[in-house]
Short mmCIF file of C-alpha atoms in Angstrom, two decimals:
data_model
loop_
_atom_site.label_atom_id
_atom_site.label_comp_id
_atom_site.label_asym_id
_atom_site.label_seq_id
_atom_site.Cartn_x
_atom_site.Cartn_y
_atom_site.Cartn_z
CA UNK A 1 184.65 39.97 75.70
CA UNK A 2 186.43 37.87 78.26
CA UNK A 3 190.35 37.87 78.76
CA UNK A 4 191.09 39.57 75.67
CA UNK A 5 189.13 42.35 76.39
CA UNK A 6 192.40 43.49 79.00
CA UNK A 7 194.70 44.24 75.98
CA UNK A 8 191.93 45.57 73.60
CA UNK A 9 192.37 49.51 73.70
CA UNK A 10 189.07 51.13 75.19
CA UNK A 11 187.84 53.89 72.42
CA UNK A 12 185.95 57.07 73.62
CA UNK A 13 182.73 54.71 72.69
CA UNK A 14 183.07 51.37 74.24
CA UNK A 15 182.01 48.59 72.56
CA UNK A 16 181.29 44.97 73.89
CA UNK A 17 182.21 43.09 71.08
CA UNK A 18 180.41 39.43 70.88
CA UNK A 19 183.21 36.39 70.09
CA UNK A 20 182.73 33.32 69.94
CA UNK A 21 185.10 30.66 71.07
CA UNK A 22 186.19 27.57 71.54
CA UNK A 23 187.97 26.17 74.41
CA UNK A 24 190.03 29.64 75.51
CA UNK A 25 191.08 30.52 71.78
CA UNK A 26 188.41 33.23 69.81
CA UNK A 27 187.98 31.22 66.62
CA UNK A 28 185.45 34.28 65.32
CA UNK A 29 183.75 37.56 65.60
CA UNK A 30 180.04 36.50 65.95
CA UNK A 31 177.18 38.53 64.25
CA UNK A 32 176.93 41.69 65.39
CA UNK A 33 173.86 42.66 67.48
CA UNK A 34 172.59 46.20 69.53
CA UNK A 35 170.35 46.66 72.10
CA UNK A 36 168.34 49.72 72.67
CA UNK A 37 167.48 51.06 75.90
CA UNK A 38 164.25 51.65 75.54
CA UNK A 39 164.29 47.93 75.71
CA UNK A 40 166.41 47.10 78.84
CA UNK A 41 164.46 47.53 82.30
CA UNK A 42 167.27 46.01 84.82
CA UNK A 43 171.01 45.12 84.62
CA UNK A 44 172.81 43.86 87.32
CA UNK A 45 176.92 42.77 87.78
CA UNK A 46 177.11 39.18 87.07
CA UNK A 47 179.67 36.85 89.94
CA UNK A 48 180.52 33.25 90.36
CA UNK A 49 179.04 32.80 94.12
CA UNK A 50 179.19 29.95 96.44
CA UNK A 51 176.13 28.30 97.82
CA UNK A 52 174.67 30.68 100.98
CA UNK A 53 177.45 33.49 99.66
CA UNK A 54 175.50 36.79 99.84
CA UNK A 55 178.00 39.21 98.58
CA UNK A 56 181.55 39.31 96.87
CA UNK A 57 182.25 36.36 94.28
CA UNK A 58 184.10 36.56 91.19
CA UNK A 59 183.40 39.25 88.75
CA UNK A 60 182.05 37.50 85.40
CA UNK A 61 181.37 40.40 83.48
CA UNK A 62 177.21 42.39 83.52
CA UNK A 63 173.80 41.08 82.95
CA UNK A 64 171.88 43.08 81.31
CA UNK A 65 167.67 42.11 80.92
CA UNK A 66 165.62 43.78 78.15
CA UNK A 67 162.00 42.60 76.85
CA UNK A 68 161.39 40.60 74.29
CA UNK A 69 158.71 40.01 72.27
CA UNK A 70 157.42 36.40 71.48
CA UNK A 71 154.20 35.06 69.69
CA UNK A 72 150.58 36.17 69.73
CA UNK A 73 151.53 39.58 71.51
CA UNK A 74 153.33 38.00 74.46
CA UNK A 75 156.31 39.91 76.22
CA UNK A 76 158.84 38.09 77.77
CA UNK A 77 162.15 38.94 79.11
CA UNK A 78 165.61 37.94 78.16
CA UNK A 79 168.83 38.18 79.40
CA UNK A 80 171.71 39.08 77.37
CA UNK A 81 175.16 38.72 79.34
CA UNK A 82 178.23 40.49 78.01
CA UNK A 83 181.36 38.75 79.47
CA UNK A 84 184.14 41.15 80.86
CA UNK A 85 186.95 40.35 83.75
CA UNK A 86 187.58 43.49 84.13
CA UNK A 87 186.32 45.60 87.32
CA UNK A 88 186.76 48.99 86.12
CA UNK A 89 185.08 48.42 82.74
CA UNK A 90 182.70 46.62 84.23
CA UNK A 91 181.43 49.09 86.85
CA UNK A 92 181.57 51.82 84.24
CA UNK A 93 179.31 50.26 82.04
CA UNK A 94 177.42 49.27 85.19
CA UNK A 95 176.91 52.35 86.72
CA UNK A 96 176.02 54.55 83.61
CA UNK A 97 173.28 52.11 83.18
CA UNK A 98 172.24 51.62 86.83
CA UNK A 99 171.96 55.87 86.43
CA UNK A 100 169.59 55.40 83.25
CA UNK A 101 167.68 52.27 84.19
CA UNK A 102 167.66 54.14 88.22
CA UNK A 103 166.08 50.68 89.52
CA UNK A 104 166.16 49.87 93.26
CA UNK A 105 168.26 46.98 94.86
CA UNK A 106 168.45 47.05 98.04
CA UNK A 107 166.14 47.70 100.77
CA UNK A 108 165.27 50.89 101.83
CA UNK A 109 166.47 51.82 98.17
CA UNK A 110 163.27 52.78 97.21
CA UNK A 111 162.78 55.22 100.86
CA UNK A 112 165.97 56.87 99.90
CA UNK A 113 164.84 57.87 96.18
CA UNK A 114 161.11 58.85 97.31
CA UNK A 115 162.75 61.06 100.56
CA UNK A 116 164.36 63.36 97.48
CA UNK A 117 161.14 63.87 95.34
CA UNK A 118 159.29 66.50 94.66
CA UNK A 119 155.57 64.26 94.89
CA UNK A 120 153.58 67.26 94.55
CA UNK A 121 155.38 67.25 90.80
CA UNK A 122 153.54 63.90 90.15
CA UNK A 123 150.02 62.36 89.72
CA UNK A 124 150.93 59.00 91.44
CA UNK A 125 153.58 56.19 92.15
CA UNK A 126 153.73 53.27 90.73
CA UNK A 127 155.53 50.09 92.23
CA UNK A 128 156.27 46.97 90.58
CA UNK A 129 157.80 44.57 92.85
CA UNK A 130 156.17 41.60 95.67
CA UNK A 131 154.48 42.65 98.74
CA UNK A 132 157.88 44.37 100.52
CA UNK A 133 158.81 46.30 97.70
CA UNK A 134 155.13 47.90 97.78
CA UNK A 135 155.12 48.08 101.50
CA UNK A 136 158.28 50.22 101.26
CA UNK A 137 156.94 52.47 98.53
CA UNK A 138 154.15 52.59 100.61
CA UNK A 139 155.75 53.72 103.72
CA UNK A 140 158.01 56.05 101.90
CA UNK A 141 155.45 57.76 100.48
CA UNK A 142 153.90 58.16 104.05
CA UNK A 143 157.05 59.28 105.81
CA UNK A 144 157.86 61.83 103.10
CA UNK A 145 154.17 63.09 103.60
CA UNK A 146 155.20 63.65 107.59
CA UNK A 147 158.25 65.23 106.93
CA UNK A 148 156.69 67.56 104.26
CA UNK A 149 154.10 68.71 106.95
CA UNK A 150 156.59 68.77 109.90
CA UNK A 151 155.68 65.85 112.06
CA UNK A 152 157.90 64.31 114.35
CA UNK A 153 158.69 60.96 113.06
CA UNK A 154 159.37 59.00 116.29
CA UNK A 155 156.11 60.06 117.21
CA UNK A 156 152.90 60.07 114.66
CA UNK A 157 149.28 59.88 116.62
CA UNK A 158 147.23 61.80 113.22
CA UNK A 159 149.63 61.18 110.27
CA UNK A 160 148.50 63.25 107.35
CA UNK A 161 147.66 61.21 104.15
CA UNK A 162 149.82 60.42 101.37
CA UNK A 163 149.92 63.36 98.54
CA UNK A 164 149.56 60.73 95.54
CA UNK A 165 148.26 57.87 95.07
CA UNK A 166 150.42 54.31 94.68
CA UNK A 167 149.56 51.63 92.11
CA UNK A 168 150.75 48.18 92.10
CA UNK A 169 151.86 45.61 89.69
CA UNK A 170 152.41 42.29 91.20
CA UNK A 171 155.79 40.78 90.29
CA UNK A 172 156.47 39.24 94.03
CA UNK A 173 155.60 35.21 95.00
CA UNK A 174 152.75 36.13 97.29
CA UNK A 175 151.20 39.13 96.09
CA UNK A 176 149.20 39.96 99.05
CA UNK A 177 148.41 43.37 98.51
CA UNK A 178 148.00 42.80 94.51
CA UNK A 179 145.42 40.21 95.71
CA UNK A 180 143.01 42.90 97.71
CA UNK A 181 143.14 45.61 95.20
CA UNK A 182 142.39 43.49 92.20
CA UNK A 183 141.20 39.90 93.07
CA UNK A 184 144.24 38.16 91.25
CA UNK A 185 147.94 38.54 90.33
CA UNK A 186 147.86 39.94 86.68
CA UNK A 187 149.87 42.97 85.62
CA UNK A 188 147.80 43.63 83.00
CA UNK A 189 144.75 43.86 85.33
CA UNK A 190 146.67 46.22 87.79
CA UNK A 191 147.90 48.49 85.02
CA UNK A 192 144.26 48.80 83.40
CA UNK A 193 143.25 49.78 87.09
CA UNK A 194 146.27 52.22 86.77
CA UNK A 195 145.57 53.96 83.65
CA UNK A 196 141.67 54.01 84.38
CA UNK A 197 142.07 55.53 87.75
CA UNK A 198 139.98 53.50 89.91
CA UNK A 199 141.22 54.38 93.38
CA UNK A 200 140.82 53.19 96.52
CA UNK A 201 141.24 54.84 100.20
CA UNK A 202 142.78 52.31 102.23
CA UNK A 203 143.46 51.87 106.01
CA UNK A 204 147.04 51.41 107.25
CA UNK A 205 148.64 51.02 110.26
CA UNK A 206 151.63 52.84 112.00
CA UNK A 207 154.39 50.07 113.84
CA UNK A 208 156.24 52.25 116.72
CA UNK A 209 157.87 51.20 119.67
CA UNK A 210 157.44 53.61 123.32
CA UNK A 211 160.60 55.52 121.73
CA UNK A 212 160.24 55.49 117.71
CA UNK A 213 158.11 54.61 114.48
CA UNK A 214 159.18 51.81 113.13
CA UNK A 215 157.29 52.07 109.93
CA UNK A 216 153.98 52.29 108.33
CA UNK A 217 152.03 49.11 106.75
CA UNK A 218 149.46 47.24 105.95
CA UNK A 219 149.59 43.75 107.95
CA UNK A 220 151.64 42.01 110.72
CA UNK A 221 152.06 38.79 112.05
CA UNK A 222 154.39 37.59 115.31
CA UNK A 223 155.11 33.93 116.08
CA UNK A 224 154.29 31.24 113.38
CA UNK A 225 154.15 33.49 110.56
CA UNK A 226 157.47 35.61 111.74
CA UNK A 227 159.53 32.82 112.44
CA UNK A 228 158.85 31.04 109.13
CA UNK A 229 160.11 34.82 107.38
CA UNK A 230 163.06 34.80 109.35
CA UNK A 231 164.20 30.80 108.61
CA UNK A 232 163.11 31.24 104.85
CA UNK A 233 165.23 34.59 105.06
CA UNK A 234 168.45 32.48 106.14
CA UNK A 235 167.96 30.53 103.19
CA UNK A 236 168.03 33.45 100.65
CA UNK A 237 170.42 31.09 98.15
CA UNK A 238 166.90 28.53 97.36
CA UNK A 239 165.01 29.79 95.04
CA UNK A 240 161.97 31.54 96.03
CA UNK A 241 158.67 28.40 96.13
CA UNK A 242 161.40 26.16 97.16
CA UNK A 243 162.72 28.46 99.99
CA UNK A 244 159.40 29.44 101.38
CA UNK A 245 157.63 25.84 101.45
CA UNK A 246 160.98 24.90 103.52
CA UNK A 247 160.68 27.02 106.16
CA UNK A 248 157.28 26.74 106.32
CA UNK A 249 157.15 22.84 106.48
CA UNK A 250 160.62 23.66 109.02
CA UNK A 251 158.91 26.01 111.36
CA UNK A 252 155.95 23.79 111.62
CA UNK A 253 157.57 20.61 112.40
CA UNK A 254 159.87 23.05 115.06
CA UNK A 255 156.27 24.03 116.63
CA UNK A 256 156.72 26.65 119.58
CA UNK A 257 154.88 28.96 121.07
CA UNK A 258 155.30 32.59 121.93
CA UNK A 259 154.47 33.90 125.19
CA UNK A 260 153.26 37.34 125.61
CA UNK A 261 150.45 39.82 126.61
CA UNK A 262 148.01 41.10 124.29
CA UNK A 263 146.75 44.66 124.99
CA UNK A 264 143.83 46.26 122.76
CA UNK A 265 141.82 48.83 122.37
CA UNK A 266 138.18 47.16 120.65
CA UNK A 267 137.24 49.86 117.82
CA UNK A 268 134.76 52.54 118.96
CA UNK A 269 131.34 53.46 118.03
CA UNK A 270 132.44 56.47 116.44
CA UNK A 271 129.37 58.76 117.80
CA UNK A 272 131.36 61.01 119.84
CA UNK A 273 134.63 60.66 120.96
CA UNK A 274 134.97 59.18 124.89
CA UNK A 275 136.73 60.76 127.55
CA UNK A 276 140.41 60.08 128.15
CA UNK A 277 139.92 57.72 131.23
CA UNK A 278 136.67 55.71 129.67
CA UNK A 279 138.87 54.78 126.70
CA UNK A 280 142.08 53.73 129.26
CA UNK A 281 139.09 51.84 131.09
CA UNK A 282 138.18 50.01 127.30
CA UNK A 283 141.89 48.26 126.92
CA UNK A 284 141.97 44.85 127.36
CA UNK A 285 144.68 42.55 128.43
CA UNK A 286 144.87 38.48 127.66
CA UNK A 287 148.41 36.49 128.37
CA UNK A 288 149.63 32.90 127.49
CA UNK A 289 151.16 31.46 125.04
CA UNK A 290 150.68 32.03 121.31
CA UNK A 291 151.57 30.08 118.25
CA UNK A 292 150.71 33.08 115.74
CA UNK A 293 149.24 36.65 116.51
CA UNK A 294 148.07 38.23 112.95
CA UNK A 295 147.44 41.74 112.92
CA UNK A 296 145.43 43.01 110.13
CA UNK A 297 144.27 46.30 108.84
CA UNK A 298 143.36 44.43 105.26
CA UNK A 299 141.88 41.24 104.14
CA UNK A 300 144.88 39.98 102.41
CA UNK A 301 143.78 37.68 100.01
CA UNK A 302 146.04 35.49 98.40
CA UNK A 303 146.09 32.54 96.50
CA UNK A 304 146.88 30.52 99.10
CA UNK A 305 144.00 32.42 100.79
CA UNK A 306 141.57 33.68 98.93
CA UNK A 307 138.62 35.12 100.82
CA UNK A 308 141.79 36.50 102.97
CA UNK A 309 144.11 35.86 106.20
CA UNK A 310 141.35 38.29 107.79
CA UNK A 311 137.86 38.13 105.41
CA UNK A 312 136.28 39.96 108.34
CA UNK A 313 137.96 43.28 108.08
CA UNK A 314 137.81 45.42 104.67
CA UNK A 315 139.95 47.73 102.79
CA UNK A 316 138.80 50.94 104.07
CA UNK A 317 136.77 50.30 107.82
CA UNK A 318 138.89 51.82 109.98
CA UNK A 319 139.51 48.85 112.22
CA UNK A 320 141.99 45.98 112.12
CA UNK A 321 141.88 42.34 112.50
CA UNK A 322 143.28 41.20 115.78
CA UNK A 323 143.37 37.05 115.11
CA UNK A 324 145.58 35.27 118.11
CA UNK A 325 146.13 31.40 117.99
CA UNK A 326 146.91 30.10 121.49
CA UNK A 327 149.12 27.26 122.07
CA UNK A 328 147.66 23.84 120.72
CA UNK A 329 148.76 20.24 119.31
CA UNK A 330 150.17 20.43 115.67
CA UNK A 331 147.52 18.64 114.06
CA UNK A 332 145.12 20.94 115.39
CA UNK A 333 147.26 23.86 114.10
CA UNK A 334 147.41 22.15 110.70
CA UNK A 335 143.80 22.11 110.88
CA UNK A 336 143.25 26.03 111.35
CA UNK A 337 145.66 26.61 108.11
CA UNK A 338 143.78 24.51 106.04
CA UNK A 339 141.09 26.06 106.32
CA UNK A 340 142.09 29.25 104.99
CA UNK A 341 142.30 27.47 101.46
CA UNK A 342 138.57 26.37 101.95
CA UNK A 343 135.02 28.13 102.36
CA UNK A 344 134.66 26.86 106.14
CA UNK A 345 135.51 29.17 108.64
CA UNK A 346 139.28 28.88 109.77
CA UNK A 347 138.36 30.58 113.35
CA UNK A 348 136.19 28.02 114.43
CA UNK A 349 138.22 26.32 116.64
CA UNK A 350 138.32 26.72 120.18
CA UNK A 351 141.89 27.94 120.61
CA UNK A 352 141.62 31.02 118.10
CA UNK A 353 140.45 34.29 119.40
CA UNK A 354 139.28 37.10 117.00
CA UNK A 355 138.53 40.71 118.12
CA UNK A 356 137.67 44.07 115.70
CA UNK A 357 140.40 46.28 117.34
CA UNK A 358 141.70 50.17 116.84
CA UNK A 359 145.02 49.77 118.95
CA UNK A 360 147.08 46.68 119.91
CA UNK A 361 150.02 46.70 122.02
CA UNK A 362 152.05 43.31 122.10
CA UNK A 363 155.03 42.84 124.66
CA UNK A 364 156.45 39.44 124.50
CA UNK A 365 158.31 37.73 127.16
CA UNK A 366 161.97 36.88 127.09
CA UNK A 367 162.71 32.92 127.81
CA UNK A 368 165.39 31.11 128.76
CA UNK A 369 166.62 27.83 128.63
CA UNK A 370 166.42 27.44 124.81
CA UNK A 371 167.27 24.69 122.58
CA UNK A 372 170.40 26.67 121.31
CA UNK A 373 170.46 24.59 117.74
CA UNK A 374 166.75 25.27 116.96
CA UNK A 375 165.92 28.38 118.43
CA UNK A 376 169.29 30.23 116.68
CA UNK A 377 167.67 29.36 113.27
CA UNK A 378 163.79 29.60 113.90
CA UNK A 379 163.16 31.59 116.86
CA UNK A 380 165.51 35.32 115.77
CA UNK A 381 165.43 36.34 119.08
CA UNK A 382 168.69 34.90 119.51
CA UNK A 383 171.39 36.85 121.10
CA UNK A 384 169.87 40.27 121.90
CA UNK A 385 167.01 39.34 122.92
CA UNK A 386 164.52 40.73 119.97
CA UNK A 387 161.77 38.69 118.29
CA UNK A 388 160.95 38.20 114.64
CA UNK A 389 158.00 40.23 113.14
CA UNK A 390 156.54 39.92 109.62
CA UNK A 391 155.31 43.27 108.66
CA UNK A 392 154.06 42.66 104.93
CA UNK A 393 156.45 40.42 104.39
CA UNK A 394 159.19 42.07 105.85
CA UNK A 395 161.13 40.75 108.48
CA UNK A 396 161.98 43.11 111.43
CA UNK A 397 163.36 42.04 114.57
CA UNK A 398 162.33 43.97 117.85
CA UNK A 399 162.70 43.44 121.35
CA UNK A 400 160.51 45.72 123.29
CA UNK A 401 156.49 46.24 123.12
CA UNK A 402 155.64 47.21 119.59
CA UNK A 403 152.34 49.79 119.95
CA UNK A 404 149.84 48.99 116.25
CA UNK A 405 147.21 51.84 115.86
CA UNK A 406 145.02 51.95 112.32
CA UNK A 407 144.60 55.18 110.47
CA UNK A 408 140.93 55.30 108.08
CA UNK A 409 141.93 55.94 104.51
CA UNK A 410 145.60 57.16 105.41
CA UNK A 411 146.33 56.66 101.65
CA UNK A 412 144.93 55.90 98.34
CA UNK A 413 145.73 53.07 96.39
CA UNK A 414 144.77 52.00 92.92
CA UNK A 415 142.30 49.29 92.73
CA UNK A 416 138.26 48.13 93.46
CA UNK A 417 136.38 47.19 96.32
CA UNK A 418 137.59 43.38 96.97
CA UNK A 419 133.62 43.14 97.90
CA UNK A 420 132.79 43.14 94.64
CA UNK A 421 135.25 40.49 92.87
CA UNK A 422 134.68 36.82 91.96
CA UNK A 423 135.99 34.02 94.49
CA UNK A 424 139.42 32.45 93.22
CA UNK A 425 140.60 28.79 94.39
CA UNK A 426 143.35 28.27 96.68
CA UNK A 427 146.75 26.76 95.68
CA UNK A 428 149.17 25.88 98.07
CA UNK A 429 151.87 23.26 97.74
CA UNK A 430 152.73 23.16 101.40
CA UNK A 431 149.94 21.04 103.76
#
């Protein structure tokens, strides 16, 4: 229904009738046609929207996506788009959906909705979304396990573990975590891991500054791999390959290092625990200037990688990857990345430092002087000061130390021992 639909009476059960027109004039009803709910897993209001507009637009009518079923067995979805001017009809239909379909759209959407349940009601969790959705999920579930035991949640040294465990089904562009429990990105794969119950304990880390957690997770990286999140993030309006080969290709031909200290803690024999002063004595310092610090508590394989960004560390080990790339010439950068998509080892060169860590504490160092064009876009330190971090693919921006610890097995996730799964080859469309 599109203008009419303002002088069409509404009766107690609304109907979106289909017409079919020509020009502005309805030259006939077309056939009619239901859809059943069972059917429909997202809707969403539809708006005309400028190029880079994030929000507002005009009001088209709703979109509304169900799943179809095409040949040999195959599922795929379609959207069906009802056409209404009108706000208030359009946000009624909207929201009675939105409270049926209850799917999350915004982020910390999911945090919110996991803070109010009852988990001990439930066997597990199940996320299907890219690598932040499941990182939220993840650190929801986490949270709401502190809370429900009475931790402090600015401060978390032993977090308990999660309650239930959390499956994933990859529907994100990089699927790192989708990667490490199952070897590749197929939704059919994860749910079969799902419904057979093959679970995994998994490491994860907790993010907190001297004052407050920032969250849990899984992986971090600051510099290279922050700055292209942040640029790719400004360009939300490209579509998703396009947006994240740009920024990628960007930040690398806007090279710059970071400069900051490195403070860690090398993971312990764990014989007997050392006294308080020995283990102060065990932290080690390096400074300079870094083009990418990954932090790692997984292997995250991906296609792009596929024996991982850290093949040295494992699923469940209780230790982290602690991979720093010190300032060098770009070729010699390109270098190191390219070898992730091969079998030769990408530390091998003499500007990348790798350590097996338990604690890392990284305080970067405010400059000045900076190209004001450039360093607005690439480098999100900007105005106040912060800096960009990639935390499983979610940007965060903070400006004082950030303090990483690893918990062993802080939560279970569905999934097999990436140990035990065939080698993949790498595709990447960027070097």
């Amino acid at each position: 229904i599109r203008k009419p639909s303002l002088s069409v009476p509404a009766p107690e059960v609304r109907v979106w009738n289909c017409l079919k027109y020509v020009g502005n004039c309805v030259v006939s009803q077309a056939q009619e046609e239901t859809i059943e709910m069972k059917d429909v897993f997202s809707v969403k209001l539809k708006r005309r929207r400028f190029v880079g507009q994030k929000k507002g637009g005009t009001l088209l009518g709703i979109t509304v996506f169900k799943c179809l079923h095409k040949e040999e067995n195959k599922l795929t979805d379609y959207a069906v788009h009802l056409n209404n001017l009108s706000e208030d009809h359009c946000h009624l239909w909207f929201r009675h959906l939105k409270e049926i379909l209850n799917v999350t759209e915004y982020e910390g959407h999911a945090l919110s909705v996991l803070k109010e349940c009852d988990l001990q009601a439930f066997d597990g969790v199940v996320c299907v979304g890219g690598d932040g959705s499941v990182s939220e999920v993840a650190h929801g579930l986490l949270l709401k396990a502190q809370i429900d035991a009475g931790k402090d949640t600015d401060y978390i040294p032993t977090p308990v573990r999660a309650p239930v465990p959390l499956g994933v089904i990859p529907a994100g562009t990089t699927n790192i975590l989708a990667y490490t429990l199952y070897g590749i990105k197929h939704a059919v794969t994860a749910t079969l891991h799902i419904i057979m119950g093959h679970i995994q304990p998994v490491d994860v880390c907790t993010f907190s500054t001297p004052s407050k957690l920032l969250r849990f997770g899984f992986s971090a990286m600051f510099g290279f791999g922050a700055r292209t999140l942040a640029l790719a993030e400004k360009h939300r309006w490209m579509p998703s390959n396009q947006r994240k080969d740009f920024a990628f290709i960007k930040t690398l031909a806007d090279l710059k290092p970071e400069e900051c200290e490195l403070s860690f803690l090398p993971l312990q024999i764990p014989h007997e625990d050392p006294p308080e002063n020995d283990i102060k004595d065990q932290w080690h310092k390096i400074q300079g200037h870094f083009l990418n610090v990954s932090i790692m508590a997984i292997p995250c394989l991906c296609s792009m990688a596929p024996r991982g960004l850290a093949p040295n560390t494992r699923l469940n080990n209780g230790s982290m990857a602690l991979i720093a790339v010190q300032n060098t010439s770009r070729t010699e950068f390109i270098k190191h990345l390219k070898r992730y998509a091969s079998m030769k080892n990408q530390f091998n060169f003499p500007f990348v430092e790798t350590y097996t860590v338990q604690e890392v504490k990284v305080q970067p160092r405010l400059k000045g002087g900076l190209d004001a064009k450039e360093d607005t876009c690439l480098n999100a330190a900007s105005a106040e000061g912060s800096h960009p971090w990639n935390i499983d693919g979610d940007l965060m921006k903070e400006a004082s130390e950030v303090h990483v610890r690893v918990h062993p097995q802080l939560i279970n996730l569905y999934g097999v021992n990436t140990d035990d799964l065939e080698s993949s080859q790498a595709t990447c469309n960027c070097i």
